[in-house]
Coordinates of C-alpha atoms and ligand atoms in Angstrom, one line a residue:
X1 CA 124.8 90.7 85.5
X2 CA 125.5 92.1 89.0
X3 CA 122.5 93.3 90.8
X4 CA 122.1 97.1 90.8
X5 CA 120.7 97.3 94.3
X6 CA 123.8 96.7 96.5
X7 CA 125.7 99.2 94.2
X8 CA 123.0 101.8 94.8
X9 CA 123.1 101.2 98.6
X10 CA 127.0 101.4 98.6
X11 CA 126.8 104.7 96.7
X12 CA 124.2 106.1 99.2
X13 CA 126.4 105.1 102.1
X14 CA 129.4 106.8 100.6
X15 CA 127.4 110.0 100.2
X16 CA 126.4 110.2 103.9
X17 CA 129.7 108.8 105.4
X18 CA 131.4 112.2 105.6
X19 CA 128.7 113.5 107.9
X20 CA 130.1 113.1 111.4
X21 CA 127.7 115.4 113.2
X22 CA 125.8 114.2 116.3
X23 CA 126.9 112.1 119.2
X24 CA 126.4 108.5 120.2
X25 CA 123.9 108.2 123.1
X26 CA 125.6 109.4 126.2
X27 CA 123.2 108.5 129.0
X28 CA 123.9 104.7 128.7
X29 CA 127.7 104.6 129.4
X30 CA 128.2 101.4 127.4
X31 CA 126.6 102.9 124.3
X32 CA 128.8 106.0 124.4
X33 CA 131.7 103.6 123.8
X34 CA 130.2 102.4 120.5
X35 CA 132.3 102.8 117.3
X36 CA 130.7 105.9 115.8
X37 CA 132.1 105.2 112.3
X38 CA 129.9 102.1 111.8
X39 CA 127.6 102.5 108.9
X40 CA 125.3 100.0 107.1
X41 CA 122.0 99.7 105.2
X42 CA 119.9 96.8 104.2
X43 CA 116.8 96.3 102.1
X44 CA 114.7 93.2 102.6
X45 CA 111.9 92.5 100.2
X46 CA 108.6 90.9 101.2
X47 CA 109.5 87.8 99.1
X48 CA 112.7 87.3 101.1
X49 CA 115.5 88.9 99.1
X50 CA 118.0 90.7 101.3
X51 CA 120.4 93.4 99.9
X52 CA 122.9 95.4 101.9
X53 CA 126.1 97.3 102.1
X54 CA 128.5 98.4 104.8
X55 CA 128.4 97.0 108.4
X56 CA 125.4 94.9 108.0
X57 CA 126.4 92.0 110.3
X58 CA 127.7 94.0 113.2
X59 CA 125.6 93.4 116.3
X60 CA 124.3 96.3 118.4
X61 CA 121.4 96.7 120.9
X62 CA 117.9 97.1 119.5
X63 CA 116.9 99.7 122.1
X64 CA 113.7 101.5 121.1
X65 CA 113.3 99.6 117.8
X66 CA 112.0 96.8 120.1
X67 CA 109.0 99.0 120.9
X68 CA 106.7 98.5 117.9
X69 CA 107.4 94.8 118.0
X70 CA 106.7 94.4 121.7
X71 CA 103.5 96.5 121.2
X72 CA 102.6 94.0 118.5
X73 CA 103.1 91.1 120.8
X74 CA 101.0 92.7 123.5
X75 CA 98.2 93.3 121.0
X76 CA 98.4 89.8 119.8
X77 CA 98.5 88.3 123.3
X78 CA 96.0 90.4 125.2
X79 CA 93.8 91.8 122.5
X80 CA 93.2 95.4 121.4
X81 CA 90.8 96.4 124.2
X82 CA 93.1 95.5 127.0
X83 CA 96.1 97.2 125.5
X84 CA 94.2 100.3 124.3
X85 CA 92.8 100.7 127.8
X86 CA 96.4 101.1 129.1
X87 CA 98.3 102.8 126.2
X88 CA 97.0 105.5 123.9
X89 CA 97.8 106.1 120.2
X90 CA 98.2 109.8 120.1
X91 CA 101.5 111.3 119.0
X92 CA 103.0 113.1 121.9
X93 CA 105.4 115.4 120.0
X94 CA 107.6 114.8 123.1
X95 CA 111.0 113.4 123.6
X96 CA 111.2 109.6 124.0
X97 CA 111.9 109.7 127.7
X98 CA 109.4 112.5 128.6
X99 CA 107.8 111.9 132.0
X100 CA 104.2 112.6 131.0
X101 CA 100.9 110.7 131.0
X102 CA 97.4 111.6 129.8
X103 CA 95.8 113.9 132.4
X104 CA 92.5 112.1 132.8
X105 CA 93.3 108.4 132.3
X106 CA 96.9 108.3 133.4
X107 CA 97.6 106.4 130.2
X108 CA 100.9 106.9 128.4
X109 CA 100.1 108.7 125.1
X110 CA 101.5 106.1 122.8
X111 CA 103.6 102.9 122.8
X112 CA 106.7 104.5 121.1
X113 CA 107.7 106.7 124.1
X114 CA 109.2 105.0 127.0
X115 CA 106.1 105.3 129.3
X116 CA 104.0 103.4 126.7
X117 CA 106.8 100.9 125.9
X118 CA 107.3 100.0 129.5
X119 CA 103.6 99.4 129.8
X120 CA 103.5 97.4 126.5
X121 CA 106.3 95.2 127.9
X122 CA 104.2 94.4 130.9
X123 CA 101.4 93.3 128.6
X124 CA 103.4 90.9 126.5
X125 CA 102.4 87.3 127.0
X126 CA 99.5 86.2 129.3
X127 CA 98.9 87.9 132.6
X128 CA 100.1 84.9 134.5
X129 CA 103.7 84.9 133.2
X130 CA 106.5 85.3 135.7
X131 CA 108.9 88.3 134.8
X132 CA 111.4 85.9 133.4
X133 CA 108.8 84.2 131.2
X134 CA 107.7 87.6 130.0
X135 CA 111.2 88.5 129.0
X136 CA 111.4 85.1 127.2
X137 CA 108.1 85.9 125.4
X138 CA 109.5 89.2 124.2
X139 CA 112.9 87.9 123.2
X140 CA 111.2 84.9 121.5
X141 CA 108.8 87.2 119.7
X142 CA 111.6 89.5 118.5
X143 CA 113.5 86.4 117.3
X144 CA 110.5 85.3 115.3
X145 CA 110.4 88.7 113.6
X146 CA 114.1 88.4 112.8
X147 CA 113.9 84.8 111.8
X148 CA 116.7 83.7 114.0
X149 CA 117.3 83.3 117.7
X150 CA 118.5 86.6 119.2
X151 CA 120.6 87.0 122.3
X152 CA 121.0 89.8 124.8
X153 CA 124.0 92.1 125.6
X154 CA 124.3 91.7 129.3
X155 CA 126.9 94.4 129.6
X156 CA 124.8 97.1 127.9
X157 CA 121.8 95.9 130.0
X158 CA 123.7 96.2 133.3
X159 CA 125.1 99.6 132.2
X160 CA 121.6 100.9 131.4
X161 CA 120.0 99.4 134.6
X162 CA 122.6 101.2 136.7
X163 CA 121.4 104.5 135.4
X164 CA 117.7 103.7 134.8
X165 CA 116.5 106.4 137.2
X166 CA 114.3 108.1 134.7
X167 CA 112.6 104.9 133.4
X168 CA 112.1 103.9 137.1
X169 CA 110.5 107.3 137.8
X170 CA 108.2 106.7 134.8
X171 CA 107.4 103.2 135.9
X172 CA 106.6 104.3 139.5
X173 CA 104.3 106.9 138.1
X174 CA 102.6 104.3 135.9
X175 CA 102.2 102.1 139.0
X176 CA 100.6 104.9 141.0
X177 CA 98.0 105.2 138.2
X178 CA 97.5 101.4 138.2
X179 CA 98.6 101.3 134.6
X180 CA 101.3 99.0 135.8
X181 CA 100.0 96.4 138.3
X182 CA 103.3 94.8 139.1
X183 CA 106.5 95.9 140.8
X184 CA 107.8 98.8 138.7
X185 CA 111.4 97.8 139.2
X186 CA 110.8 94.3 137.9
X187 CA 109.1 95.7 134.8
X188 CA 111.9 98.2 134.1
X189 CA 114.3 95.4 134.5
X190 CA 112.4 93.4 131.8
X191 CA 112.0 96.4 129.6
X192 CA 115.7 97.1 129.8
X193 CA 116.5 93.5 128.9
X194 CA 114.1 93.9 125.9
X195 CA 116.1 97.0 124.8
X196 CA 119.4 95.1 125.2
X197 CA 118.6 92.4 122.6
X198 CA 121.4 92.2 120.0
X199 CA 120.5 92.6 116.3
X200 CA 122.3 93.3 113.1
X201 CA 121.2 95.7 110.4
X202 CA 120.2 92.6 108.4
X203 CA 118.0 91.4 111.3
X204 CA 116.3 94.7 111.5
X205 CA 115.5 94.8 107.8
X206 CA 113.9 91.4 108.0
X207 CA 111.9 92.4 111.1
X208 CA 110.7 95.5 109.2
X209 CA 109.9 93.3 106.1
X210 CA 107.8 91.1 108.3
X211 CA 105.7 94.1 109.2
X212 CA 105.6 95.1 105.5
X213 CA 104.6 91.5 104.6
X214 CA 101.3 91.4 106.6
X215 CA 103.1 89.9 109.7
X216 CA 104.6 86.9 107.8
X217 CA 108.4 86.6 108.1
X218 CA 109.6 86.5 104.5
X219 CA 112.5 84.2 105.4
X220 CA 110.8 81.7 107.7
X221 CA 107.3 81.9 106.4
X222 CA 106.0 82.2 109.9
X223 CA 102.9 84.3 110.6
X224 CA 104.4 86.1 113.6
X225 CA 101.4 88.4 114.3
X226 CA 97.9 88.7 112.8
X227 CA 97.2 91.2 110.1
X228 CA 95.0 93.6 112.1
X229 CA 97.9 94.0 114.6
X230 CA 100.3 94.9 111.7
X231 CA 98.0 97.7 110.6
X232 CA 97.8 99.1 114.1
X233 CA 101.5 98.9 114.6
X234 CA 102.4 100.5 111.3
X235 CA 99.9 103.3 111.9
X236 CA 101.4 104.1 115.3
X237 CA 104.9 104.0 113.8
X238 CA 104.0 106.4 111.1
X239 CA 102.5 108.9 113.6
X240 CA 104.8 108.4 116.7
X241 CA 107.9 106.4 115.6
X242 CA 110.2 109.4 115.4
X243 CA 109.2 111.1 118.7
X244 CA 109.2 114.9 118.4
X245 CA 110.5 114.6 114.8
X246 CA 107.5 112.6 113.7
X247 CA 106.0 115.4 111.6
X248 CA 109.2 116.2 109.7
X249 CA 109.7 112.5 109.1
X250 CA 106.1 112.0 107.9
X251 CA 106.4 114.8 105.4
X252 CA 109.9 114.3 104.2
X253 CA 110.3 110.5 104.3
X254 CA 106.8 109.1 104.7
X255 CA 107.7 105.6 105.7
X256 CA 106.4 104.1 109.0
X257 CA 109.6 104.0 111.0
X258 CA 111.3 103.5 114.4
X259 CA 114.6 104.6 115.7
X260 CA 116.8 103.3 118.6
X261 CA 119.5 105.1 120.6
X262 CA 122.1 102.6 119.6
X263 CA 121.9 104.0 116.1
X264 CA 119.5 101.6 114.4
X265 CA 116.6 102.8 112.3
X266 CA 113.9 100.8 110.5
X267 CA 111.2 101.6 108.0
X268 CA 108.5 99.3 106.8
X269 CA 106.8 100.0 103.4
X270 CA 103.6 98.0 103.3
X271 CA 103.6 95.4 100.6
X272 CA 107.1 96.3 99.4
X273 CA 110.2 96.3 101.6
X274 CA 111.7 96.6 105.1
X275 CA 114.7 98.9 105.3
X276 CA 117.2 99.2 108.1
X277 CA 120.2 101.5 108.7
X278 CA 122.8 101.6 111.4
X279 CA 125.0 104.6 112.3
X280 CA 125.5 105.4 116.0
X281 CA 125.7 109.2 116.0
X282 CA 122.4 110.7 117.0
X283 CA 120.7 114.1 116.5
X284 CA 119.0 116.0 119.2
X285 CA 115.8 113.9 118.9
X286 CA 117.8 110.7 119.5
X287 CA 117.5 109.6 115.9
X288 CA 120.6 108.5 113.9
X289 CA 121.9 111.4 111.9
X290 CA 123.2 109.4 108.9
X291 CA 120.2 107.0 109.2
X292 CA 117.8 109.9 108.7
X293 CA 119.8 111.2 105.7
X294 CA 119.8 107.7 104.2
X295 CA 116.1 107.3 104.6
X296 CA 115.5 110.8 103.1
X297 CA 117.6 109.8 100.1
X298 CA 116.0 106.3 99.7
X299 CA 112.5 107.8 99.9
X300 CA 113.2 110.5 97.3
X301 CA 115.2 108.3 94.9
X302 CA 112.8 105.4 94.9
X303 CA 109.4 107.2 95.4
X304 CA 108.8 105.3 98.7
X305 CA 106.7 108.0 100.4
X306 CA 103.4 106.2 101.4
X307 CA 101.4 109.2 100.3
X308 CA 102.9 109.1 96.9
X309 CA 100.1 108.6 94.4
X310 CA 100.8 105.6 92.2
X311 CA 100.8 106.3 88.5
X312 CA 97.4 106.1 87.0
X313 CA 96.5 102.5 86.2
X314 CA 95.4 101.6 82.7
X315 CA 91.6 101.9 82.4
X316 CA 89.9 99.1 84.1
X317 CA 87.5 98.6 81.3
X318 CA 89.6 97.2 78.4
X319 CA 86.7 96.5 76.0
X320 CA 83.0 96.8 76.1
X321 CA 81.6 95.1 72.9
X322 CA 78.9 92.8 71.6
X323 CA 79.7 89.3 70.4
X324 CA 77.2 87.4 68.2
X325 CA 74.0 88.8 66.7
X326 CA 70.4 89.3 67.3
X327 CA 69.0 87.2 70.1
X328 CA 72.4 85.4 70.4
X329 CA 74.1 88.7 71.1
X330 CA 76.2 88.8 74.2
X331 CA 77.7 91.9 75.7
X332 CA 81.2 91.3 76.9
X333 CA 82.8 93.8 79.3
X334 CA 86.5 92.9 79.5
X335 CA 88.2 94.2 82.7
X336 CA 91.9 94.4 83.4
X337 CA 94.5 95.1 86.1
X338 CA 94.1 95.1 89.9
X339 CA 90.6 96.1 91.0
X340 CA 89.9 98.0 94.2
X341 CA 87.0 100.3 95.1
X342 CA 87.8 103.0 92.5
X343 CA 88.1 100.6 89.6
X344 CA 85.0 98.7 90.7
X345 CA 83.1 102.0 90.7
X346 CA 84.2 102.6 87.2
X347 CA 82.8 99.2 86.2
X348 CA 79.5 100.0 87.9
X349 CA 79.4 103.3 85.9
X350 CA 80.2 101.5 82.6
X351 CA 77.3 99.0 83.1
X352 CA 75.0 101.9 83.9
X353 CA 76.1 104.0 80.9
X354 CA 75.9 101.1 78.6
X355 CA 72.5 100.0 79.9
X356 CA 72.9 96.7 78.0
X357 CA 69.9 95.6 75.9
X358 CA 71.4 92.2 75.1
X359 CA 69.9 89.3 77.0
X360 CA 73.3 88.1 78.0
X361 CA 76.0 90.1 79.7
X362 CA 79.5 88.8 80.5
X363 CA 82.1 90.3 82.8
X364 CA 85.5 89.0 81.4
X365 CA 88.0 88.8 84.2
X366 CA 90.8 87.0 82.2
X367 CA 93.1 90.0 82.4
X368 CA 92.4 90.9 86.0
X369 CA 95.3 90.0 88.3
X370 CA 93.8 91.0 91.7
X371 CA 90.5 92.0 93.1
X372 CA 90.0 93.1 96.7
X373 CA 87.1 92.3 98.9
X374 CA 85.0 95.5 98.3
X375 CA 85.5 95.3 94.6
X376 CA 84.5 91.6 94.5
X377 CA 81.3 92.4 96.4
X378 CA 80.5 95.3 94.1
X379 CA 81.0 93.2 90.9
X380 CA 78.7 90.5 92.4
X381 CA 76.1 93.1 93.2
X382 CA 76.3 94.4 89.6
X383 CA 75.7 90.8 88.5
X384 CA 72.8 90.4 90.9
X385 CA 71.1 93.6 89.7
X386 CA 71.6 92.6 86.0
X387 CA 69.9 89.3 86.8
X388 CA 67.0 91.1 88.4
X389 CA 66.8 93.2 85.3
X390 CA 66.3 90.0 83.3
X391 CA 69.8 89.4 82.0
X392 CA 71.7 86.1 81.9
X393 CA 75.0 86.9 83.6
X394 CA 78.4 85.3 82.9
X395 CA 81.8 85.6 84.5
X396 CA 84.7 84.7 82.3
X397 CA 87.1 83.7 85.1
X398 CA 89.7 81.1 84.0
X399 CA 91.8 81.6 87.2
X400 CA 89.0 81.7 89.7
X401 CA 89.9 85.2 90.7
X402 CA 86.4 85.2 92.3
X403 CA 86.0 81.7 93.7
X404 CA 82.5 80.4 94.2
X405 CA 80.8 83.6 93.1
X406 CA 77.5 84.1 94.9
X407 CA 75.6 87.3 93.9
X408 CA 73.1 86.6 96.7
X409 CA 69.3 87.2 96.7
X410 CA 67.9 86.7 93.2
X411 CA 71.2 86.9 91.4
X412 CA 72.7 84.2 89.3
X413 CA 76.0 83.9 87.4
X414 CA 77.5 81.2 85.2
X415 CA 81.2 80.9 85.3
X416 CA 83.0 80.0 82.1
X417 CA 86.7 79.6 81.4
X418 CA 87.1 81.7 78.2
X419 CA 85.2 83.8 75.7
X420 CA 85.1 81.1 73.1
X421 CA 83.1 79.0 75.5
X422 CA 80.7 81.9 75.7
X423 CA 80.3 82.2 72.0
X424 CA 79.7 78.4 71.8
X425 CA 77.0 78.8 74.3
X426 CA 75.6 81.6 72.2
X427 CA 75.4 79.6 69.0
X428 CA 74.1 76.4 70.6
Ligands
LIG501 N1 116.6 101.7 126.5 C1 116.4 103.0 126.0 C2 115.7 103.8 127.1 O1 114.7 103.3 127.6 C3 115.7 103.1 124.7 C4 115.5 104.5 124.2 C5 115.6 104.7 122.8 O2 116.2 103.8 122.0 N2 115.1 105.8 122.3 O3 116.0 104.9 127.5

């Protein structure tokens, strides 16, 4: 059988292809020369499958899509406090190259507009790096996200640098507020190099999938950035990634995203996939016209909006019954599915409503496939309170979904591999 996914992507591309509205970025002469007909889209799953259609191996410059990744490197290298002291996380609702800083602190409002991105570039790597070493930290970091060594388009870089007056103005303003502490020209030079890194749509999808996969590149297996950094970056992408179109995007597409003026667009759906599209004509916000249409379609067709409520899980309590008789009776509460806070709350309520009179109570986790930290702590607290109420508590946990269960102060649980073992212990 042929996979249905590339066929679906091909169909989506054909649907948006006739739309030739918008213009390639004009303010960087070399970008204006891009072939406006290019069109591609790629899905990369968090377990490393890559599907695509169209121009997926054509290289183009990453431009602003480098911003979330460089912000991630700065957070990983310098820590949250240092970075947050210099770059805010408030959506500005302004154009990407707006010359504006927070009135009181002089901080750029967020790392997705140029002011914040130029600052984030200056914070990548340790403070002692030379400008060239900093650029290498950034290109090396972007390469780790992509899973291959990326190169730079020197021609686009030189073309942008020649007309970088606006970014230079921003950088000088940042220097005057001591947000930048080095020579503004050197930092704009490094930032422009960062924007000139060449990527394909395939690379961008893998980079997005690395964010979707808790910071682990699904192809190389490398943990590129720590998990708390991923959460920070995805949050900022979802509120600020599409500049002054961020609100429309959040409601209509609902996938943390970032666009670049060369026509690239990425979206990262936590735990599921990274998506990338490429089409150079831009709308008035500087976002790819056909890229936005593709994302709208993907989100609607596949229910990818992050605020989409998942279908109701099957009841967490599968059975609640008594095995054995009289003083050998044991109450078995069998749970199922993935257990997070809401499901664990349901279990707490079940135990309270049942108010077991049996001396032995077992929580059967055989059919539970995941349990998060809060749910684990809640179930162990249930076990502890049952012990304090005089019950003998068992966990049926053949796959050690709760390894080394410790209910704490006064609690005690006995782990068994299956219900038969429990019944044996009853009759013996
Ligand atoms: N290098 C571009 C700039 O700084 C990036 C802007 C963008 O992609 N939105 O102007």
